[in-house]
Amino acid sequence: MSPETRRAIADLLENPRFEILPLKGAEAKVDALPAGTTVTVTSSPTKGLEATVELAQRLAGRGLRVVPHLSAKQMPAGRLQEFAGRLLAVGVEDVFVVGGDATEPVGDFQNGWELLEALAQLGHPFPNLGVPAYPEGHYLVDDRTLTDALLHKQEHATYMVTQLCFDADTIARWLGEVRDAGVTLPAFAGIPGVVDARRLLSISVRLGIGDSVRFLRGNRESALRLIRGGYRPDRLVKRLGTMARDGYVDLEGFHVYTFNQVAESYRWAVEAHERAEADRRRARRLRSPARRGRHTTAPPRGRVDTRPAAMSDTADGTTADQQGFGPADGPGTPESPRHTTTTRAGGRR
């Protein structure tokens, strides 16, 4: 693995976001996270927005950078200003606006766009606004409509987060397509954390039958892969790091779906980041002239081949297993490099 790949992986793991569910005991789950860590708190039709806002308030009081999910279909228009005020009072600067999974709205908004507009009418109280994105599509909405929605939402939103996806090539193809369509929002790749199958099934029961059915129906392949056994995201992260190195994806970082296995997912992220940084430093030392010796081979004279090299899992000829990240996700390379210029998420433009 080249130093450039290691740097790309380390950069993507620099400041990951960790998503938790507002279930009983969720607050204790974040004990493993140091102050300043970004934690997103989901909303659920069975739990309601009050549970999300209350947990966000408590976590913000512990020094965490909290990003509550505000579900449009659960939001009564008369309570939007109240919820915003409560979140602002504890220092929340970032909210994630979703349409919501409820079949019929229980609030006054039909979709995420309407809620974004309502927040704008309040004077844009939050400098950072995130919206969801769907590399594998949505079971209720066609792809063209999803892309059009992102184009509209970027008038107010400052970044987007992909839904859970296991396939790096799918993420790369989707990101290239929406970039070509004019979507410029900085993107975080949604990846699973370290997940135990029994834990996932337990959470599914606690979320309620309706939520579980919606999750399985909307994320069938992802759900099956999780339920078949435990999961670690090393291969996916390495593949995305390789693509980032070669300019096939432009990502801000990772959004980790923990399914409330926060300690395990955080430990994995820290260790993966430290490993990538250590490997990069080691490779740089080995490649330095002082370590190679005084007699170095001069580059060949004449015309230099400037054609881009074909993508490979490792640039130095070693296998992925030898690098500590496991085998590559599989064959397949996007057909052409994608846009590499990105706007850092961090405020309204």
CSV table of C-alpha atoms in Angstrom, one decimal, residues 64-340:
chain,number,residue,atom,x,y,z
A,64,LEU,CA,-19.9,16.0,22.5
A,65,ARG,CA,-20.6,17.6,19.2
A,66,VAL,CA,-24.2,16.5,18.7
A,67,VAL,CA,-26.1,16.4,15.4
A,68,PRO,CA,-29.8,15.5,16.0
A,69,HIS,CA,-31.9,14.2,13.2
A,70,LEU,CA,-35.0,16.3,12.6
A,71,SER,CA,-37.7,14.3,10.8
A,72,ALA,CA,-40.0,16.4,8.6
A,73,LYS,CA,-42.9,14.0,8.9
A,74,GLN,CA,-42.8,14.0,12.7
A,75,MET,CA,-42.3,17.8,13.1
A,76,PRO,CA,-45.3,19.9,14.1
A,77,ALA,CA,-44.8,23.3,12.7
A,78,GLY,CA,-45.8,24.9,16.0
A,79,ARG,CA,-42.9,23.2,17.8
A,80,LEU,CA,-40.1,23.8,15.3
A,81,GLN,CA,-39.0,27.0,16.9
A,82,GLU,CA,-39.1,25.4,20.3
A,83,PHE,CA,-37.0,22.5,19.3
A,84,ALA,CA,-34.5,24.8,17.6
A,85,GLY,CA,-34.3,27.0,20.7
A,86,ARG,CA,-33.7,24.0,23.0
A,87,LEU,CA,-30.9,22.7,20.7
A,88,LEU,CA,-29.3,26.1,20.3
A,89,ALA,CA,-29.3,26.6,24.0
A,90,VAL,CA,-26.9,23.7,24.5
A,91,GLY,CA,-24.6,24.7,21.7
A,92,VAL,CA,-25.9,22.5,18.8
A,93,GLU,CA,-24.7,24.0,15.5
A,94,ASP,CA,-25.5,21.1,13.2
A,95,VAL,CA,-28.7,19.3,12.5
A,96,PHE,CA,-29.5,16.5,10.0
A,97,VAL,CA,-32.8,17.0,8.2
A,98,VAL,CA,-34.6,13.9,6.9
A,99,GLY,CA,-38.0,13.3,5.4
A,100,GLY,CA,-38.8,10.5,7.8
A,101,ASP,CA,-40.0,7.0,7.4
A,102,ALA,CA,-43.6,7.5,8.5
A,103,THR,CA,-46.1,6.4,5.8
A,104,GLU,CA,-48.4,9.3,6.7
A,105,PRO,CA,-47.0,12.5,8.2
A,106,VAL,CA,-47.9,13.1,11.9
A,107,GLY,CA,-46.5,16.6,11.7
A,108,ASP,CA,-47.1,19.5,9.3
A,109,PHE,CA,-44.3,18.8,6.8
A,110,GLN,CA,-44.4,16.4,3.9
A,111,ASN,CA,-40.7,16.1,3.2
A,112,GLY,CA,-37.2,17.3,4.1
A,113,TRP,CA,-37.3,20.2,1.6
A,114,GLU,CA,-40.3,21.8,3.4
A,115,LEU,CA,-38.5,21.5,6.7
A,116,LEU,CA,-35.4,23.1,5.3
A,117,GLU,CA,-37.5,26.0,4.0
A,118,ALA,CA,-39.1,26.4,7.4
A,119,LEU,CA,-35.6,26.6,9.1
A,120,ALA,CA,-34.6,29.2,6.5
A,121,GLN,CA,-37.6,31.2,7.5
A,122,LEU,CA,-36.4,31.1,11.1
A,123,GLY,CA,-33.2,32.8,9.9
A,124,HIS,CA,-31.0,29.8,9.4
A,125,PRO,CA,-30.4,29.2,13.1
A,126,PHE,CA,-28.0,26.3,12.5
A,127,PRO,CA,-24.8,27.0,10.5
A,128,ASN,CA,-24.5,23.4,9.3
A,129,LEU,CA,-27.4,21.4,7.8
A,130,GLY,CA,-27.0,17.8,6.6
A,131,VAL,CA,-29.3,15.8,4.3
A,132,PRO,CA,-29.4,12.1,3.4
A,133,ALA,CA,-28.3,10.6,0.1
A,134,TYR,CA,-29.0,7.2,-1.4
A,135,PRO,CA,-26.2,5.4,-3.4
A,136,GLU,CA,-28.3,2.3,-3.7
A,137,GLY,CA,-31.6,4.1,-4.3
A,138,HIS,CA,-34.7,4.3,-2.2
A,139,TYR,CA,-37.5,1.8,-2.3
A,140,LEU,CA,-40.2,4.5,-2.6
A,141,VAL,CA,-38.4,7.1,-4.8
A,142,ASP,CA,-36.8,6.8,-8.2
A,143,ASP,CA,-33.2,7.9,-8.7
A,144,ARG,CA,-33.9,10.9,-10.8
A,145,THR,CA,-36.2,12.3,-8.2
A,146,LEU,CA,-33.6,11.7,-5.5
A,147,THR,CA,-31.0,13.6,-7.5
A,148,ASP,CA,-33.4,16.5,-8.2
A,149,ALA,CA,-34.1,16.6,-4.4
A,150,LEU,CA,-30.4,17.0,-3.7
A,151,LEU,CA,-30.1,19.8,-6.2
A,152,HIS,CA,-32.9,21.7,-4.5
A,153,LYS,CA,-31.8,21.0,-1.0
A,154,GLN,CA,-28.3,22.3,-1.6
A,155,GLU,CA,-29.8,25.8,-1.6
A,156,HIS,CA,-29.9,25.4,2.2
A,157,ALA,CA,-27.9,22.2,3.1
A,158,THR,CA,-24.2,22.3,3.7
A,159,TYR,CA,-23.3,18.6,3.4
A,160,MET,CA,-24.8,15.1,2.6
A,161,VAL,CA,-24.4,11.7,4.2
A,162,THR,CA,-25.0,8.5,2.3
A,163,GLN,CA,-27.2,5.8,3.6
A,164,LEU,CA,-25.5,2.6,4.8
A,165,CYS,CA,-23.6,1.0,1.9
A,166,PHE,CA,-21.1,-1.9,1.8
A,167,ASP,CA,-19.9,-1.4,-1.8
A,168,ALA,CA,-17.2,1.2,-2.6
A,169,ASP,CA,-17.8,1.0,-6.3
A,170,THR,CA,-21.5,1.7,-5.8
A,171,ILE,CA,-20.6,4.8,-3.8
A,172,ALA,CA,-18.1,6.0,-6.4
A,173,ARG,CA,-20.5,5.5,-9.3
A,174,TRP,CA,-23.3,7.2,-7.5
A,175,LEU,CA,-21.1,10.1,-6.4
A,176,GLY,CA,-19.8,10.6,-9.9
A,177,GLU,CA,-23.4,10.7,-11.3
A,178,VAL,CA,-24.7,13.3,-8.8
A,179,ARG,CA,-21.6,15.4,-9.3
A,180,ASP,CA,-22.2,15.3,-13.1
A,181,ALA,CA,-25.8,16.4,-12.4
A,182,GLY,CA,-24.6,19.4,-10.5
A,183,VAL,CA,-24.7,18.3,-6.8
A,184,THR,CA,-21.8,20.0,-5.1
A,185,LEU,CA,-22.5,19.2,-1.4
A,186,PRO,CA,-19.6,17.7,0.5
A,187,ALA,CA,-20.2,14.0,1.1
A,188,PHE,CA,-19.7,11.7,4.0
A,189,ALA,CA,-19.8,8.0,3.3
A,190,GLY,CA,-22.1,6.1,5.6
A,191,ILE,CA,-20.4,2.8,6.6
A,192,PRO,CA,-21.3,0.2,9.2
A,193,GLY,CA,-19.2,0.1,12.4
A,194,VAL,CA,-18.2,-3.1,14.2
A,195,VAL,CA,-21.6,-4.8,14.4
A,196,ASP,CA,-22.6,-8.0,16.1
A,197,ALA,CA,-25.5,-9.9,14.5
A,198,ARG,CA,-27.2,-10.6,17.9
A,199,ARG,CA,-26.9,-6.9,18.8
A,200,LEU,CA,-28.5,-5.9,15.5
A,201,LEU,CA,-31.4,-8.2,16.0
A,202,SER,CA,-32.0,-7.0,19.6
A,203,ILE,CA,-32.1,-3.4,18.4
A,204,SER,CA,-34.5,-4.3,15.7
A,205,VAL,CA,-36.9,-5.7,18.2
A,206,ARG,CA,-36.5,-2.6,20.4
A,207,LEU,CA,-37.1,-0.3,17.5
A,208,GLY,CA,-40.4,-1.9,16.8
A,209,ILE,CA,-41.8,-4.1,14.0
A,210,GLY,CA,-42.6,-1.1,11.8
A,211,ASP,CA,-39.1,0.3,11.9
A,212,SER,CA,-37.5,-3.1,11.4
A,213,VAL,CA,-39.7,-3.8,8.3
A,214,ARG,CA,-38.8,-0.4,6.8
A,215,PHE,CA,-35.1,-0.9,7.5
A,216,LEU,CA,-35.1,-4.4,5.9
A,217,ARG,CA,-37.2,-3.3,2.9
A,218,GLY,CA,-35.1,-0.2,2.2
A,219,ASN,CA,-31.7,-1.8,2.9
A,220,ARG,CA,-32.2,-5.5,2.1
A,221,GLU,CA,-28.7,-6.4,1.0
A,222,SER,CA,-27.0,-4.4,3.8
A,223,ALA,CA,-29.3,-6.0,6.4
A,224,LEU,CA,-28.7,-9.5,5.2
A,225,ARG,CA,-24.9,-9.0,5.3
A,226,LEU,CA,-25.1,-7.7,8.9
A,227,ILE,CA,-27.4,-10.4,10.1
A,228,ARG,CA,-25.3,-13.3,8.6
A,229,GLY,CA,-22.6,-12.5,11.1
A,230,GLY,CA,-20.3,-9.9,12.7
A,231,TYR,CA,-18.9,-7.2,10.5
A,232,ARG,CA,-15.8,-5.0,10.4
A,233,PRO,CA,-15.5,-2.3,7.8
A,234,ASP,CA,-11.7,-2.6,7.1
A,235,ARG,CA,-12.0,-3.7,3.5
A,236,LEU,CA,-14.6,-1.1,2.6
A,237,VAL,CA,-12.4,1.7,4.2
A,238,LYS,CA,-9.3,0.5,2.4
A,239,ARG,CA,-11.1,0.4,-1.0
A,240,LEU,CA,-12.5,3.9,-0.5
A,241,GLY,CA,-9.1,5.1,0.6
A,242,THR,CA,-7.6,3.8,-2.6
A,243,MET,CA,-10.3,5.5,-4.7
A,244,ALA,CA,-9.8,8.8,-2.8
A,245,ARG,CA,-6.0,8.6,-3.5
A,246,ASP,CA,-6.7,8.1,-7.2
A,247,GLY,CA,-9.4,10.8,-7.4
A,248,TYR,CA,-12.3,8.5,-8.0
A,249,VAL,CA,-14.2,9.8,-5.0
A,250,ASP,CA,-14.2,13.1,-3.1
A,251,LEU,CA,-15.3,12.4,0.5
A,252,GLU,CA,-15.2,14.5,3.6
A,253,GLY,CA,-14.9,11.5,5.8
A,254,PHE,CA,-16.9,8.6,7.3
A,255,HIS,CA,-20.3,8.5,9.0
A,256,VAL,CA,-20.3,5.3,11.1
A,257,TYR,CA,-23.6,3.5,11.7
A,258,THR,CA,-22.9,2.0,15.2
A,259,PHE,CA,-26.3,0.4,15.9
A,260,ASN,CA,-25.4,1.5,19.4
A,261,GLN,CA,-22.2,-0.6,19.5
A,262,VAL,CA,-20.4,2.7,20.1
A,263,ALA,CA,-17.3,1.5,22.1
A,264,GLU,CA,-16.5,-1.2,19.6
A,265,SER,CA,-16.9,1.1,16.6
A,266,TYR,CA,-15.0,3.9,18.1
A,267,ARG,CA,-12.1,1.6,19.1
A,268,TRP,CA,-12.0,0.2,15.5
A,269,ALA,CA,-11.9,3.8,14.1
A,270,VAL,CA,-9.1,4.9,16.4
A,271,GLU,CA,-7.0,1.8,15.7
A,272,ALA,CA,-7.5,2.0,12.0
A,273,HIS,CA,-6.5,5.6,11.9
A,274,GLU,CA,-3.4,5.0,14.0
A,275,ARG,CA,-2.5,2.0,11.9
A,276,ALA,CA,-2.8,4.0,8.7
A,277,GLU,CA,-0.7,6.9,10.1
A,278,ALA,CA,2.0,4.6,11.4
A,279,ASP,CA,2.2,2.7,8.2
A,280,ARG,CA,2.4,5.9,6.2
A,281,ARG,CA,5.3,7.2,8.4
A,282,ARG,CA,7.1,3.9,8.2
A,283,ALA,CA,6.8,3.8,4.4
A,284,ARG,CA,8.0,7.4,4.1
A,285,ARG,CA,11.1,6.5,6.2
A,286,LEU,CA,11.8,3.4,4.1
A,287,ARG,CA,11.5,5.4,0.9
A,288,SER,CA,13.8,8.3,2.0
A,289,PRO,CA,17.2,8.5,0.3
A,290,ALA,CA,19.0,8.2,3.7
A,291,ARG,CA,17.4,4.8,4.3
A,292,ARG,CA,17.9,3.5,0.8
A,293,GLY,CA,21.6,4.4,0.7
A,294,ARG,CA,23.6,7.0,-1.1
A,295,HIS,CA,23.5,5.2,-4.5
A,296,THR,CA,20.1,5.6,-6.0
A,297,THR,CA,19.0,4.9,-9.5
A,298,ALA,CA,18.3,8.0,-11.5
A,299,PRO,CA,15.0,8.2,-13.4
A,300,PRO,CA,15.2,7.2,-17.0
A,301,ARG,CA,15.8,10.0,-19.5
A,302,GLY,CA,13.4,10.7,-22.3
A,303,ARG,CA,9.7,11.0,-22.6
A,304,VAL,CA,7.7,10.2,-19.4
A,305,ASP,CA,4.5,8.2,-19.6
A,306,THR,CA,1.9,10.4,-18.1
A,307,ARG,CA,-1.1,8.1,-18.6
A,308,PRO,CA,-2.9,7.4,-15.3
A,309,ALA,CA,-2.0,4.0,-13.8
A,310,ALA,CA,-4.8,1.5,-13.5
A,311,MET,CA,-6.3,1.3,-10.1
A,312,SER,CA,-5.0,-1.5,-7.9
A,313,ASP,CA,-5.7,-2.4,-4.3
A,314,THR,CA,-2.1,-1.7,-3.4
A,315,ALA,CA,0.3,0.5,-5.2
A,316,ASP,CA,3.5,-1.3,-4.0
A,317,GLY,CA,2.6,-4.7,-5.2
A,318,THR,CA,1.8,-6.3,-1.8
A,319,THR,CA,-1.6,-7.9,-1.2
A,320,ALA,CA,-4.3,-6.3,0.9
A,321,ASP,CA,-4.0,-9.1,3.5
A,322,GLN,CA,-0.3,-8.1,4.0
A,323,GLN,CA,-1.4,-4.5,4.7
A,324,GLY,CA,-3.7,-5.4,7.6
A,325,PHE,CA,-6.9,-4.3,6.0
A,326,GLY,CA,-8.0,-7.7,4.6
A,327,PRO,CA,-8.7,-8.4,0.9
A,328,ALA,CA,-10.1,-5.8,-1.4
A,329,ASP,CA,-13.9,-5.5,-1.7
A,330,GLY,CA,-13.7,-7.1,-5.1
A,331,PRO,CA,-13.0,-6.3,-8.7
A,332,GLY,CA,-14.4,-3.3,-10.4
A,333,THR,CA,-13.2,0.2,-11.1
A,334,PRO,CA,-15.2,3.2,-12.1
A,335,GLU,CA,-14.7,3.9,-15.7
A,336,SER,CA,-13.2,7.4,-15.4
A,337,PRO,CA,-11.8,9.6,-12.6
A,338,ARG,CA,-14.4,11.8,-10.9
A,339,HIS,CA,-14.3,15.3,-9.6
A,340,THR,CA,-11.7,15.8,-6.8
